[in-house]
Coordinates of C-alpha atoms in Angstrom, one line a residue:
M14 CA -5.6 27.4 7.4
L15 CA -5.0 24.1 8.7
P16 CA -4.0 23.2 12.4
D17 CA -0.5 21.9 13.1
K18 CA -0.1 18.4 14.5
Q19 CA 2.6 16.9 16.3
A20 CA 4.7 14.0 15.9
R21 CA 6.6 12.7 18.4
V22 CA 8.9 9.3 18.1
R23 CA 10.2 7.8 21.1
L24 CA 13.1 4.9 21.4
E25 CA 13.9 2.4 24.1
G26 CA 16.5 4.0 26.4
G27 CA 15.8 7.5 25.2
S28 CA 14.0 9.3 23.0
V29 CA 14.1 11.5 19.5
R30 CA 11.4 14.0 19.4
L31 CA 10.2 15.3 16.1
R32 CA 9.3 18.7 17.2
S33 CA 7.2 21.0 15.0
V34 CA 6.3 18.2 12.8
S35 CA 3.8 21.0 10.9
L36 CA 1.5 18.9 8.1
R37 CA 0.3 22.5 7.0
Q38 CA -0.5 22.6 3.1
D39 CA -0.9 26.4 3.2
R40 CA 0.9 25.9 -0.5
L41 CA -1.6 24.4 -1.6
V42 CA -3.4 26.0 -5.1
R43 CA -7.1 25.0 -4.9
G44 CA -8.6 23.5 -8.2
S45 CA -11.7 22.9 -9.3
P46 CA -13.7 20.3 -7.8
H47 CA -13.9 17.5 -10.0
D48 CA -15.6 13.8 -9.6
R49 CA -15.7 12.0 -6.5
A50 CA -15.7 8.6 -8.0
T51 CA -12.0 9.2 -9.2
S52 CA -10.3 11.2 -6.5
L53 CA -10.3 11.3 -2.9
P54 CA -10.5 14.3 -0.4
C55 CA -7.4 15.8 0.1
R56 CA -6.3 18.0 2.9
G57 CA -8.1 21.3 2.8
G58 CA -10.5 19.9 0.4
R59 CA -9.7 19.5 -3.6
V60 CA -6.3 20.8 -4.4
R61 CA -4.4 21.3 -7.4
V62 CA -0.8 20.1 -5.7
E63 CA 2.3 23.0 -6.4
G64 CA 5.1 22.8 -4.2
Q65 CA 3.0 21.0 -1.7
D66 CA 4.2 21.9 1.5
V67 CA 4.5 18.7 3.3
G68 CA 8.2 18.8 3.8
D69 CA 8.1 18.7 7.7
L70 CA 6.3 15.3 7.8
T71 CA 8.4 13.4 4.9
T72 CA 11.8 14.8 7.2
A73 CA 10.1 13.3 10.3
V74 CA 9.2 10.2 8.4
R75 CA 12.6 9.9 6.5
R76 CA 14.3 10.2 10.0
F77 CA 12.1 7.9 11.9
V78 CA 12.6 5.0 8.9
R79 CA 16.7 5.3 9.0
E80 CA 16.8 5.7 13.1
V81 CA 13.8 3.7 14.3
L82 CA 12.6 1.0 11.3
V83 CA 15.8 0.2 9.4
P84 CA 17.4 -1.3 12.6
A85 CA 14.5 -3.0 13.3
E86 CA 14.5 -5.3 10.5
P87 CA 16.6 -8.0 11.7
A88 CA 14.4 -8.5 14.7
V89 CA 11.4 -8.3 12.1
E90 CA 13.2 -10.6 10.0
E91 CA 13.7 -13.3 13.2
N92 CA 10.7 -12.9 14.3
D93 CA 7.9 -12.5 11.7
A94 CA 6.6 -9.8 13.5
I95 CA 6.5 -5.8 14.0
P96 CA 7.4 -5.0 17.7
A97 CA 4.5 -3.2 19.6
A98 CA 6.6 0.0 20.6
I99 CA 6.9 0.4 16.8
V100 CA 3.7 0.2 16.2
E101 CA 2.7 2.4 18.8
Q102 CA 5.2 4.6 16.9
L103 CA 3.6 4.4 13.6
R104 CA 0.1 5.3 15.4
S105 CA 1.8 8.8 16.4
F106 CA 2.7 9.8 13.1
G107 CA -1.3 9.0 11.8
L108 CA 0.1 6.9 9.3
F109 CA -2.9 4.4 9.8
G110 CA -4.8 7.2 8.9
M111 CA -3.0 8.5 5.8
T112 CA -6.0 8.4 3.1
I113 CA -8.7 9.1 5.4
P114 CA -10.0 13.1 5.7
E115 CA -9.6 15.6 8.7
A116 CA -13.2 14.8 9.3
Y117 CA -12.6 11.2 10.4
G118 CA -9.1 12.2 12.3
G119 CA -6.8 11.3 9.5
L120 CA -4.2 13.4 7.9
G121 CA -6.2 13.1 4.7
L122 CA -3.4 13.3 2.2
C123 CA -3.9 13.7 -1.3
M124 CA -2.0 11.4 -3.7
L125 CA 0.9 13.2 -4.5
A126 CA 1.4 13.8 -0.8
E127 CA 0.6 10.1 0.0
A128 CA 3.1 9.0 -2.7
R129 CA 6.0 11.5 -1.1
V130 CA 5.5 10.3 2.2
A131 CA 5.6 6.3 0.8
F132 CA 8.7 7.4 -1.1
E133 CA 10.3 7.4 2.2
I134 CA 8.4 5.0 4.0
G135 CA 9.5 2.7 1.1
Y136 CA 13.0 2.9 2.2
A137 CA 12.7 0.4 5.4
A138 CA 11.4 -3.5 4.8
P139 CA 7.8 -3.2 3.3
A140 CA 6.7 -5.4 6.0
F141 CA 6.5 -1.9 8.1
R142 CA 4.4 -0.2 5.4
S143 CA 2.2 -3.2 4.7
Y144 CA 1.0 -3.4 8.2
F145 CA -0.6 0.5 8.2
G146 CA -0.5 0.6 4.5
T147 CA -3.0 -2.3 3.8
S148 CA -5.4 -0.9 6.3
N149 CA -6.0 2.5 5.4
G150 CA -5.0 1.7 1.9
V151 CA -7.5 -1.3 0.0
G152 CA -8.7 -2.2 3.2
T153 CA -10.3 1.6 3.9
L154 CA -10.5 3.2 0.3
G155 CA -13.7 1.1 -0.9
I156 CA -15.8 2.8 2.7
L157 CA -14.0 6.4 1.4
L158 CA -15.5 5.7 -2.4
D159 CA -18.9 3.8 -1.9
G160 CA -19.7 3.9 1.9
T161 CA -22.3 5.3 3.2
D162 CA -22.2 8.5 5.9
E163 CA -23.1 5.9 8.7
Q164 CA -20.0 3.6 7.8
K165 CA -17.7 6.3 7.2
R166 CA -18.7 8.0 10.5
R167 CA -18.8 4.0 12.2
Y168 CA -15.2 2.9 11.0
L169 CA -13.2 5.8 9.5
P170 CA -12.1 7.6 12.7
R171 CA -11.4 4.1 14.2
I172 CA -9.4 3.1 11.5
A173 CA -7.8 6.7 11.3
K174 CA -6.0 6.1 14.9
G175 CA -5.1 2.4 14.4
A176 CA -7.7 1.1 17.1
I177 CA -8.7 -1.3 14.5
M178 CA -7.1 -2.3 11.0
A179 CA -9.0 -3.3 7.8
A180 CA -8.0 -5.9 5.9
F181 CA -9.3 -6.7 1.7
C182 CA -10.7 -9.7 0.9
L183 CA -11.0 -10.0 -2.8
T184 CA -8.2 -12.8 -3.7
E185 CA -9.5 -16.6 -3.5
P186 CA -8.1 -20.1 -3.8
D187 CA -9.6 -20.7 -7.7
A188 CA -9.6 -16.3 -8.5
G189 CA -6.6 -14.6 -8.2
S190 CA -5.6 -12.6 -11.4
D191 CA -9.2 -13.5 -12.7
A192 CA -10.9 -11.5 -9.7
A193 CA -14.4 -11.7 -11.2
A194 CA -14.7 -15.1 -10.8
I195 CA -14.7 -15.1 -7.1
T196 CA -17.2 -17.7 -5.6
T197 CA -17.5 -16.5 -1.7
R198 CA -21.8 -16.1 -1.6
A199 CA -23.4 -13.6 0.6
R200 CA -27.0 -14.7 0.4
R201 CA -30.1 -12.8 1.6
D202 CA -32.1 -14.0 4.5
G203 CA -34.4 -11.2 5.6
D204 CA -33.0 -8.3 7.0
D205 CA -29.4 -10.2 7.1
Y206 CA -26.9 -11.7 4.6
V207 CA -25.2 -14.9 5.1
I208 CA -22.0 -15.1 4.1
S209 CA -19.9 -18.4 2.6
G210 CA -16.6 -18.8 1.1
T211 CA -12.7 -18.9 1.7
K212 CA -10.6 -15.5 1.2
R213 CA -6.5 -16.1 0.3
F214 CA -4.0 -14.0 0.9
V215 CA -5.3 -11.6 3.1
T216 CA -3.0 -9.3 4.4
N217 CA -3.2 -8.9 8.1
A218 CA -5.8 -11.6 8.6
P219 CA -4.5 -12.4 12.4
Q220 CA -4.9 -8.4 13.3
A221 CA -8.0 -7.4 11.7
G222 CA -11.2 -6.2 13.5
L223 CA -12.9 -5.1 10.0
F224 CA -12.7 -7.0 6.4
T225 CA -13.8 -5.6 3.3
V226 CA -15.4 -8.8 1.8
F227 CA -16.3 -9.2 -2.0
A228 CA -19.1 -11.8 -2.6
R229 CA -21.5 -12.6 -4.8
T230 CA -25.3 -11.5 -4.5
A231 CA -26.4 -13.0 -7.5
D232 CA -25.3 -16.0 -9.6
K233 CA -22.3 -16.5 -11.8
D234 CA -23.8 -15.7 -14.8
A235 CA -24.5 -12.1 -13.8
G236 CA -20.8 -11.6 -13.9
I237 CA -19.0 -9.0 -12.5
A238 CA -22.8 -7.2 -12.0
G239 CA -23.4 -9.9 -9.4
I240 CA -20.3 -9.0 -6.9
S241 CA -21.1 -6.8 -4.0
T242 CA -18.8 -5.6 -0.8
F243 CA -19.6 -6.0 2.8
L244 CA -18.1 -4.7 5.9
V245 CA -17.6 -7.6 8.7
D246 CA -16.6 -7.1 11.8
R247 CA -13.8 -9.7 13.0
E248 CA -16.0 -10.6 15.9
R249 CA -18.9 -12.0 13.7
A250 CA -19.6 -15.5 14.2
G251 CA -19.0 -17.9 11.4
I252 CA -15.2 -16.1 10.6
E253 CA -11.7 -18.4 10.7
I254 CA -8.2 -17.1 10.4
G255 CA -6.1 -19.8 8.9
P256 CA -2.6 -20.3 9.5
L257 CA 0.2 -17.8 8.8
D258 CA 1.1 -18.1 4.9
R259 CA 5.0 -19.1 5.0
K260 CA 6.5 -16.5 2.6
M261 CA 9.7 -16.2 0.9
G262 CA 10.1 -12.8 2.2
F263 CA 7.9 -10.0 3.8
R264 CA 8.6 -11.4 7.4
G265 CA 6.8 -9.3 9.5
S266 CA 3.8 -8.8 7.4
Q267 CA 1.2 -11.8 8.4
S268 CA -1.1 -13.0 5.9
A269 CA -3.9 -15.9 5.9
D270 CA -6.5 -17.6 4.6
V271 CA -10.0 -15.9 6.0
R272 CA -12.9 -18.6 5.8
F273 CA -16.5 -17.5 6.2
D274 CA -19.0 -20.4 7.2
E275 CA -22.6 -19.2 7.3
C276 CA -21.6 -15.6 8.8
R277 CA -24.4 -14.3 9.6
V278 CA -24.1 -9.8 8.8
P279 CA -26.7 -7.0 9.2
A280 CA -27.6 -5.9 5.4
A281 CA -26.7 -2.4 6.8
T282 CA -23.2 -3.7 6.1
L283 CA -24.0 -3.9 2.2
L284 CA -20.9 -1.1 1.2
G285 CA -22.8 2.1 -0.3
G286 CA -26.2 -0.1 0.3
K287 CA -26.2 -1.5 -3.1
E288 CA -25.7 -4.8 -4.8
G289 CA -24.0 -5.4 -7.6
V290 CA -20.9 -2.7 -7.9
G291 CA -18.6 -4.5 -5.4
F292 CA -16.1 -5.1 -8.4
K293 CA -16.3 -1.3 -9.5
T294 CA -15.4 -0.2 -6.1
A295 CA -12.5 -3.1 -6.4
M296 CA -11.3 -1.4 -9.5
R297 CA -11.4 1.9 -8.4
C298 CA -9.5 1.1 -4.6
L299 CA -6.7 -1.1 -6.9
D300 CA -6.3 2.4 -9.1
H301 CA -5.1 4.3 -5.9
A302 CA -3.3 1.1 -4.2
R303 CA -1.1 0.5 -7.9
I304 CA 0.5 4.4 -7.9
H305 CA 1.2 3.7 -3.7
M306 CA 2.7 0.4 -4.3
A307 CA 4.9 2.0 -7.6
A308 CA 5.6 4.7 -4.7
I309 CA 6.5 2.1 -2.2
S310 CA 8.7 0.6 -4.9
V311 CA 10.8 4.1 -5.2
G312 CA 11.5 3.9 -2.1
L313 CA 12.9 0.2 -1.9
C314 CA 15.3 1.3 -5.0
T315 CA 16.9 3.8 -3.5
R316 CA 17.4 1.7 -0.6
L317 CA 18.8 -1.0 -2.9
I318 CA 20.8 1.6 -4.6
D319 CA 22.3 3.2 -1.3
E320 CA 23.2 -0.7 0.0
G321 CA 25.2 -1.0 -3.4
V322 CA 27.2 2.5 -3.4
R323 CA 28.1 1.8 0.2
H324 CA 28.9 -1.8 -0.6
A325 CA 30.5 -0.4 -3.8
L326 CA 32.7 2.5 -2.1
G327 CA 33.8 0.0 0.9
R328 CA 34.6 -3.1 -1.0
K329 CA 38.2 -3.2 -2.2
Q330 CA 39.7 -5.7 -4.9
F331 CA 42.6 -5.4 -7.3
G332 CA 44.4 -2.8 -4.7
R333 CA 40.9 0.0 -5.1
A334 CA 37.2 0.4 -4.3
I335 CA 34.8 -1.9 -6.3
A336 CA 33.4 1.6 -7.7
Q337 CA 36.1 2.9 -9.6
F338 CA 35.4 0.1 -12.0
Q339 CA 33.2 1.3 -15.0
L340 CA 30.9 -2.4 -14.9
I341 CA 30.0 -1.4 -11.1
Q342 CA 29.6 1.9 -12.6
A343 CA 27.4 1.0 -15.2
M344 CA 25.1 -1.1 -12.8
L345 CA 24.8 1.8 -10.7
A346 CA 24.1 4.7 -13.1
D347 CA 21.5 1.6 -14.7
S348 CA 19.8 1.6 -11.2
E349 CA 19.6 5.5 -11.0
A350 CA 17.9 6.1 -13.5
E351 CA 15.5 3.6 -13.5
C352 CA 14.4 4.9 -10.2
F353 CA 14.7 8.1 -11.1
A354 CA 12.2 7.4 -14.1
A355 CA 9.8 5.3 -11.7
R356 CA 9.6 8.5 -9.2
A357 CA 8.6 10.8 -12.0
M358 CA 6.0 8.8 -13.3
V359 CA 4.5 7.9 -9.6
E360 CA 4.6 12.0 -9.6
A361 CA 3.0 12.3 -12.5
A362 CA -0.2 9.8 -12.2
A363 CA -0.6 11.3 -8.5
R364 CA -1.0 14.6 -9.5
A365 CA -3.4 13.3 -12.7
K366 CA -5.6 11.7 -9.8
D367 CA -5.0 14.7 -7.8
Q368 CA -6.6 16.8 -11.0
G369 CA -9.6 14.3 -11.0
E370 CA -8.2 12.8 -14.2
P371 CA -9.1 8.8 -14.9
V372 CA -5.8 7.2 -14.1
T373 CA -6.1 3.6 -14.6
K374 CA -3.6 3.7 -17.3
Q375 CA -1.0 5.8 -15.7
A376 CA -1.3 3.8 -12.2
A377 CA -1.2 0.2 -13.9
C378 CA 2.4 2.2 -16.0
C379 CA 3.8 3.1 -12.5
K380 CA 3.0 0.0 -10.9
Y381 CA 4.6 -2.3 -13.9
F382 CA 7.3 -0.4 -14.3
A383 CA 8.5 0.6 -10.5
T384 CA 8.3 -3.0 -9.5
E385 CA 10.1 -4.5 -12.7
A386 CA 12.6 -1.7 -11.6
A387 CA 12.9 -2.5 -8.5
G388 CA 13.6 -6.3 -9.4
R389 CA 16.2 -5.7 -11.7
I390 CA 17.8 -3.1 -9.4
A391 CA 17.6 -6.0 -6.7
D392 CA 19.4 -8.1 -9.1
R393 CA 22.2 -6.2 -9.9
V394 CA 22.9 -4.9 -6.2
L395 CA 22.8 -8.6 -5.1
Q396 CA 25.3 -9.2 -8.2
L397 CA 27.5 -6.0 -7.4
H398 CA 27.8 -7.7 -3.6
G399 CA 29.6 -10.7 -5.4
G400 CA 29.0 -14.3 -3.1
Y401 CA 28.5 -11.5 0.2
G402 CA 25.1 -10.8 -1.3
Y403 CA 23.8 -14.6 -1.1
L404 CA 24.6 -14.0 2.9
K405 CA 21.8 -13.2 5.5
D406 CA 24.6 -11.3 7.0
F407 CA 24.0 -8.6 4.3
P408 CA 21.0 -6.5 3.9
I409 CA 20.4 -7.2 0.4
E410 CA 19.6 -10.9 1.0
R411 CA 16.9 -9.9 2.4
L412 CA 15.9 -7.1 0.5
Y413 CA 16.4 -9.1 -2.7
R414 CA 13.2 -11.8 -1.5
D415 CA 11.0 -8.4 -0.1
V416 CA 10.9 -6.9 -3.8
R417 CA 9.9 -10.1 -5.4
L418 CA 6.9 -9.8 -4.2
L419 CA 6.3 -6.5 -5.4
R420 CA 5.4 -8.0 -9.0
L421 CA 3.1 -10.4 -7.9
Y422 CA 0.3 -8.3 -5.8
E423 CA -2.1 -5.7 -6.6
G424 CA -2.2 -7.6 -9.5
T425 CA 0.6 -9.2 -11.3
S426 CA 3.0 -7.6 -13.8
Q427 CA 1.5 -9.5 -16.9
I428 CA -2.2 -8.0 -15.4
Q429 CA -0.5 -4.8 -15.5
Q430 CA 0.6 -5.1 -19.1
L431 CA -3.4 -6.6 -20.2
V432 CA -4.4 -3.5 -18.6
I433 CA -2.4 -0.9 -20.3
A434 CA -2.8 -2.1 -23.5
R435 CA -6.4 -2.4 -23.3
E436 CA -6.8 1.3 -22.1
L437 CA -3.8 2.4 -24.6
L438 CA -6.4 0.5 -27.6
A439 CA -9.2 2.0 -26.2
E440 CA -8.0 5.3 -26.5
K441 CA -7.4 5.4 -30.0
A442 CA -10.6 3.5 -30.8
R443 CA -12.5 6.9 -29.8

């Protein structure tokens, strides 16, 4: 039986005590062991999820999101930063270690449990999730999947506590969707590697203490077999953080270029101690990240629908609430149906991943459908608000800008279409 963990949320001018936030998963049904390459450890070992008992955690997170994060959104938008007090509250929940096993101080949530928490976190402005989710998501998954025991011991406990943040350095100025085209080099020099190159759109670059860096250890002719992964500490000489990106939305989630100029690192920083497997690591990280991002999108869809319903019930035209008009009802119905479908897709893909099944196609389907649905729902809800939806006084104006990014990162919608088609055709050809 797993130990209880407590979470408390303190608010300025008072406190909200979330007592007895049990993270027990006594109802988890153990399944047969499966390949470590396709699944990460779940709390209590590898499990098959049936009626998973994470209700206390999700209830606590739901309350925290609605009572703390949502009211803080205007300040985060204005200042383009998340208050330190809220960061500390996120740490108190253990959210910096959602994916990290208990052995390293994390919550050890399996994919379905993580998705259910993400449904709740996604209800607030996505900058909050981006702050901790990127660190214990793509920033850490490579270590979990392919890291040595020493690399795990060195980094995972600190990441789980939120003592350091991890950033994912794959994209470059000339290598976005074509990730295999990266040109950052890692040259072997005795017992060291020397890294040179520029990484773009690095989320949490200003705050990160660890960079998971993908670089070429062989000539470009080697293709993806020439890409390796390095764990680079922030204090290494030769690292420069560029100016903050000025984004359309996602204010509070800071990103920037990271430049490596003859940055010398020990050979022990090579992830897993093996050259040439970096691209495979990146793609496996993205399978997980795409399910997670789809779950966040479901949370945003839920928020958007709530904003639409609230306005439709309160706004009156022609002597009655606009919610009584059938065209308004149609917009809400379409939105609710898409949100329901996206949630079902995410839960199905998460269960498959927890059972050790290959989920590349399912993850791409989830990410494609859920993020596109969020865009459609945001557009309907803004339309439902009429001219008010175009004003910064209403949350929909900001949420409309925020959801636009969902279709771009962790692979664009077009990349998801290509992945889905490639996997589908390969299945039929077997």
